[in-house]
mmCIF file of C-alpha atoms in Angstrom:
data_model
loop_
_atom_site.group_PDB
_atom_site.id
_atom_site.type_symbol
_atom_site.label_atom_id
_atom_site.label_comp_id
_atom_site.label_asym_id
_atom_site.label_seq_id
_atom_site.Cartn_x
_atom_site.Cartn_y
_atom_site.Cartn_z
ATOM 1 C CA ARG X 251 2.047 38.578 -12.825
ATOM 2 C CA GLU X 252 1.138 36.928 -9.516
ATOM 3 C CA THR X 253 -2.095 35.482 -10.859
ATOM 4 C CA HIS X 254 -0.955 34.615 -14.388
ATOM 5 C CA VAL X 255 -0.482 30.854 -14.847
ATOM 6 C CA GLN X 256 2.826 30.107 -16.577
ATOM 7 C CA TRP X 257 2.301 26.352 -16.890
ATOM 8 C CA GLN X 258 -0.442 23.926 -15.907
ATOM 9 C CA ALA X 259 -1.442 20.294 -16.177
ATOM 10 C CA ARG X 260 -4.181 18.022 -14.806
ATOM 11 C CA TRP X 261 -3.579 14.318 -14.270
ATOM 12 C CA SER X 262 -5.477 11.318 -13.001
ATOM 13 C CA SER X 263 -4.411 7.730 -12.447
ATOM 14 C CA ALA X 264 -6.517 4.626 -13.081
ATOM 15 C CA ARG X 265 -7.590 2.153 -10.409
ATOM 16 C CA GLY X 266 -4.651 -0.127 -9.609
ATOM 17 C CA GLN X 267 -2.117 1.998 -11.509
ATOM 18 C CA LEU X 268 0.574 4.512 -10.516
ATOM 19 C CA ALA X 269 1.274 7.512 -12.765
ATOM 20 C CA ARG X 270 4.596 9.426 -12.682
ATOM 21 C CA HIS X 271 4.874 12.933 -14.141
ATOM 22 C CA ASP X 272 7.979 15.070 -14.501
ATOM 23 C CA LEU X 273 7.420 18.787 -13.908
ATOM 24 C CA PRO X 274 9.167 21.577 -15.857
ATOM 25 C CA ASP X 275 11.358 22.690 -12.926
ATOM 26 C CA GLY X 276 12.927 19.243 -12.356
ATOM 27 C CA SER X 277 10.418 18.212 -9.686
ATOM 28 C CA SER X 278 8.280 15.079 -10.087
ATOM 29 C CA LEU X 279 4.883 13.869 -8.940
ATOM 30 C CA LEU X 280 3.872 10.221 -8.534
ATOM 31 C CA LEU X 281 0.115 9.646 -8.289
ATOM 32 C CA ASP X 282 -1.181 6.633 -6.356
ATOM 33 C CA ALA X 283 -3.964 4.523 -7.836
ATOM 34 C CA ALA X 284 -7.329 6.275 -8.499
ATOM 35 C CA SER X 285 -5.870 9.701 -7.657
ATOM 36 C CA SER X 286 -6.051 13.093 -9.371
ATOM 37 C CA ALA X 287 -4.131 16.370 -9.158
ATOM 38 C CA GLU X 288 -3.930 19.724 -10.921
ATOM 39 C CA VAL X 289 -0.563 21.480 -11.110
ATOM 40 C CA ARG X 290 -0.165 25.204 -11.801
ATOM 41 C CA TYR X 291 3.046 27.210 -11.866
ATOM 42 C CA PHE X 292 3.017 30.959 -11.286
ATOM 43 C CA ALA X 293 5.929 33.421 -11.251
ATOM 44 C CA ALA X 294 6.270 33.316 -7.436
ATOM 45 C CA ARG X 295 4.824 29.905 -6.475
ATOM 46 C CA ARG X 296 4.154 26.320 -7.648
ATOM 47 C CA VAL X 297 0.758 24.950 -6.619
ATOM 48 C CA VAL X 298 -0.657 21.402 -6.689
ATOM 49 C CA ALA X 299 -4.293 20.751 -5.850
ATOM 50 C CA LEU X 300 -4.659 17.110 -4.852
ATOM 51 C CA ALA X 301 -8.376 16.415 -5.466
ATOM 52 C CA ARG X 302 -8.460 12.731 -4.417
ATOM 53 C CA GLY X 303 -6.165 9.871 -3.529
ATOM 54 C CA ALA X 304 -2.473 10.251 -2.766
ATOM 55 C CA ALA X 305 0.695 11.645 -4.340
ATOM 56 C CA PHE X 306 4.409 11.564 -3.628
ATOM 57 C CA PHE X 307 6.449 14.634 -4.495
ATOM 58 C CA ASP X 308 10.171 15.014 -5.217
ATOM 59 C CA VAL X 309 10.523 18.789 -5.209
ATOM 60 C CA ALA X 310 13.379 20.731 -6.817
ATOM 61 C CA ARG X 311 14.573 23.501 -4.503
ATOM 62 C CA ASP X 312 13.641 27.023 -5.583
ATOM 63 C CA PRO X 313 13.701 29.514 -2.676
ATOM 64 C CA GLY X 314 12.023 32.203 -4.826
ATOM 65 C CA ARG X 315 9.103 29.973 -5.731
ATOM 66 C CA PRO X 316 7.754 27.761 -2.933
ATOM 67 C CA PHE X 317 5.984 24.502 -3.760
ATOM 68 C CA ILE X 318 2.497 24.315 -2.225
ATOM 69 C CA VAL X 319 0.202 21.272 -2.059
ATOM 70 C CA GLN X 320 -3.458 21.929 -1.256
ATOM 71 C CA ALA X 321 -5.607 18.965 -0.200
ATOM 72 C CA GLY X 322 -8.829 18.776 1.796
ATOM 73 C CA GLY X 323 -8.430 22.189 3.492
ATOM 74 C CA VAL X 324 -4.750 21.586 4.272
ATOM 75 C CA ARG X 325 -1.797 23.465 2.786
ATOM 76 C CA VAL X 326 1.700 21.957 2.755
ATOM 77 C CA THR X 327 4.554 24.288 1.822
ATOM 78 C CA VAL X 328 8.129 23.269 0.912
ATOM 79 C CA LEU X 329 11.179 24.595 -0.885
ATOM 80 C CA GLY X 330 12.850 21.288 -1.731
ATOM 81 C CA THR X 331 12.083 17.869 -0.268
ATOM 82 C CA ARG X 332 10.543 14.428 -0.797
ATOM 83 C CA PHE X 333 7.150 13.839 0.821
ATOM 84 C CA GLY X 334 3.764 12.246 0.446
ATOM 85 C CA VAL X 335 0.243 13.690 0.856
ATOM 86 C CA GLU X 336 -2.973 11.679 0.968
ATOM 87 C CA VAL X 337 -6.612 12.714 1.162
ATOM 88 C CA VAL X 338 -8.300 10.219 3.504
ATOM 89 C CA PRO X 339 -11.867 9.801 4.704
ATOM 90 C CA GLY X 340 -12.196 10.982 8.297
ATOM 91 C CA SER X 341 -13.827 9.177 11.186
ATOM 92 C CA ASP X 342 -16.867 11.473 11.061
ATOM 93 C CA GLY X 343 -17.275 11.422 7.280
ATOM 94 C CA ARG X 344 -15.208 14.541 6.644
ATOM 95 C CA GLU X 345 -11.984 14.361 4.663
ATOM 96 C CA GLY X 346 -8.678 14.265 6.452
ATOM 97 C CA VAL X 347 -5.158 14.667 5.110
ATOM 98 C CA THR X 348 -1.975 12.815 5.968
ATOM 99 C CA VAL X 349 1.532 14.152 5.290
ATOM 100 C CA GLN X 350 4.675 11.976 5.480
ATOM 101 C CA VAL X 351 8.203 13.345 4.979
ATOM 102 C CA GLU X 352 10.990 11.234 3.504
ATOM 103 C CA SER X 353 13.663 13.954 3.381
ATOM 104 C CA GLY X 354 13.882 17.713 3.892
ATOM 105 C CA ARG X 355 11.316 19.761 5.792
ATOM 106 C CA VAL X 356 7.698 20.793 5.171
ATOM 107 C CA ARG X 357 5.240 23.099 6.875
ATOM 108 C CA GLY X 358 1.608 22.009 7.123
ATOM 109 C CA GLU X 359 -1.406 24.034 8.134
ATOM 110 C CA SER X 360 -5.099 23.356 8.178
ATOM 111 C CA ASP X 361 -7.782 25.954 7.435
ATOM 112 C CA ALA X 362 -9.930 24.365 10.174
ATOM 113 C CA ALA X 363 -7.165 24.582 12.803
ATOM 114 C CA GLY X 364 -7.009 28.371 12.686
ATOM 115 C CA GLY X 365 -3.690 28.578 10.858
ATOM 116 C CA VAL X 366 -1.608 26.561 13.369
ATOM 117 C CA LEU X 367 1.659 25.612 11.631
ATOM 118 C CA HIS X 368 3.243 22.185 11.929
ATOM 119 C CA GLU X 369 6.912 21.792 10.896
ATOM 120 C CA LEU X 370 7.870 18.264 9.872
ATOM 121 C CA GLY X 371 11.250 16.701 9.041
ATOM 122 C CA ALA X 372 12.428 13.352 7.700
ATOM 123 C CA GLY X 373 10.569 10.426 9.248
ATOM 124 C CA GLU X 374 7.804 12.624 10.635
ATOM 125 C CA GLY X 375 4.188 12.630 9.649
ATOM 126 C CA LEU X 376 0.972 14.445 10.440
ATOM 127 C CA ARG X 377 -2.694 13.548 10.143
ATOM 128 C CA LEU X 378 -5.011 16.568 9.997
ATOM 129 C CA GLU X 379 -8.742 16.068 10.355
ATOM 130 C CA GLY X 380 -10.768 19.217 10.977
ATOM 131 C CA ALA X 381 -9.055 21.093 13.818
ATOM 132 C CA ALA X 382 -7.361 17.911 15.148
ATOM 133 C CA ALA X 383 -3.703 17.163 14.352
ATOM 134 C CA VAL X 384 -1.869 13.966 15.262
ATOM 135 C CA ARG X 385 1.903 13.689 14.745
ATOM 136 C CA THR X 386 3.393 10.378 13.706
ATOM 137 C CA ARG X 387 6.879 8.880 13.258
ATOM 138 C CA ALA X 388 8.114 6.260 10.826
ATOM 139 C CA ALA X 389 11.266 5.353 8.958
ATOM 140 C CA PRO X 390 11.807 7.980 6.229
ATOM 141 C CA GLY X 391 11.575 5.284 3.516
ATOM 142 C CA ASP X 392 8.056 4.392 4.715
ATOM 143 C CA ALA X 393 6.608 7.697 3.448
ATOM 144 C CA ALA X 394 3.942 6.856 0.842
ATOM 145 C CA SER X 395 4.599 3.107 1.204
ATOM 146 C CA TRP X 396 2.289 2.449 -1.759
ATOM 147 C CA ARG X 397 5.255 3.463 -3.972
ATOM 148 C CA HIS X 398 6.888 0.169 -2.969
ATOM 149 C CA GLY X 399 3.789 -1.969 -3.378
ATOM 150 C CA GLU X 400 2.774 -1.821 0.293
ATOM 151 C CA LEU X 401 -0.354 -0.502 1.960
ATOM 152 C CA VAL X 402 0.144 0.272 5.664
ATOM 153 C CA PHE X 403 -2.828 0.935 7.976
ATOM 154 C CA ALA X 404 -1.274 1.398 11.430
ATOM 155 C CA GLU X 405 -3.587 4.210 12.532
ATOM 156 C CA SER X 406 -6.637 3.576 10.318
ATOM 157 C CA THR X 407 -10.166 2.364 10.862
ATOM 158 C CA LEU X 408 -11.306 -0.696 8.908
ATOM 159 C CA GLY X 409 -13.506 1.540 6.746
ATOM 160 C CA GLU X 410 -10.562 3.821 5.883
ATOM 161 C CA ALA X 411 -8.388 0.832 5.026
ATOM 162 C CA LEU X 412 -11.061 -0.635 2.780
ATOM 163 C CA ARG X 413 -11.547 2.653 0.901
ATOM 164 C CA VAL X 414 -7.798 2.929 0.250
ATOM 165 C CA THR X 415 -7.654 -0.724 -0.819
ATOM 166 C CA ALA X 416 -10.552 -0.110 -3.220
ATOM 167 C CA ARG X 417 -8.294 2.226 -5.209
ATOM 168 C CA TRP X 418 -6.179 -0.829 -5.979
ATOM 169 C CA LEU X 419 -8.591 -3.761 -6.025
ATOM 170 C CA GLY X 420 -11.700 -2.307 -7.681
ATOM 171 C CA VAL X 421 -14.099 -2.803 -4.789
ATOM 172 C CA SER X 422 -16.897 -0.512 -5.939
ATOM 173 C CA ASP X 423 -19.008 0.238 -2.894
ATOM 174 C CA LEU X 424 -17.560 0.301 0.621
ATOM 175 C CA ARG X 425 -20.052 2.767 2.089
ATOM 176 C CA SER X 426 -21.715 0.035 4.114
ATOM 177 C CA PHE X 427 -18.562 -0.538 6.207
ATOM 178 C CA GLY X 428 -18.573 1.473 9.441
ATOM 179 C CA HIS X 429 -15.915 3.628 11.018
ATOM 180 C CA ARG X 430 -15.974 1.895 14.417
ATOM 181 C CA SER X 431 -13.581 -1.023 13.831
ATOM 182 C CA ARG X 432 -9.888 -0.241 14.348
ATOM 183 C CA LEU X 433 -7.032 -2.191 12.819
ATOM 184 C CA ARG X 434 -4.377 -3.230 15.314
#
């Protein structure tokens, strides 16, 4: 019963396009441009594997079945909330993950950080890269700003910003841009 999948779906969004999907429990998932996710519901948990890009979740509360997002070695667990998760290239070439909470509370943990838990509430964010974790603050409505047609790069390198922008503009090869320049 614990390992039997009750419902599943796999979705991807095209470059420059958002894709909204309603889930069977009343939750919803909004994929950013050039993103992909797989959703699986089990009897005791709901699991989303974010393979690439970013997603914003509006999760229906179900205390008996937590909602778990797995992305780049990071696990985010919630019961009911609105939050964004993004897989981002790290400064050393490894993937990092950012989490931004619009409302409610989430718990984030990284496999590389030895299971350290980070509790986040509305307006709080977290960037996890390997064992490093950096907490951030922003207005709750700024979570996953791409939903509103904005791309914000306050704490990003130029290379990271260009890779995210490529999901929207179709720039095909940004590997030649370094990780040393910082946006101010």
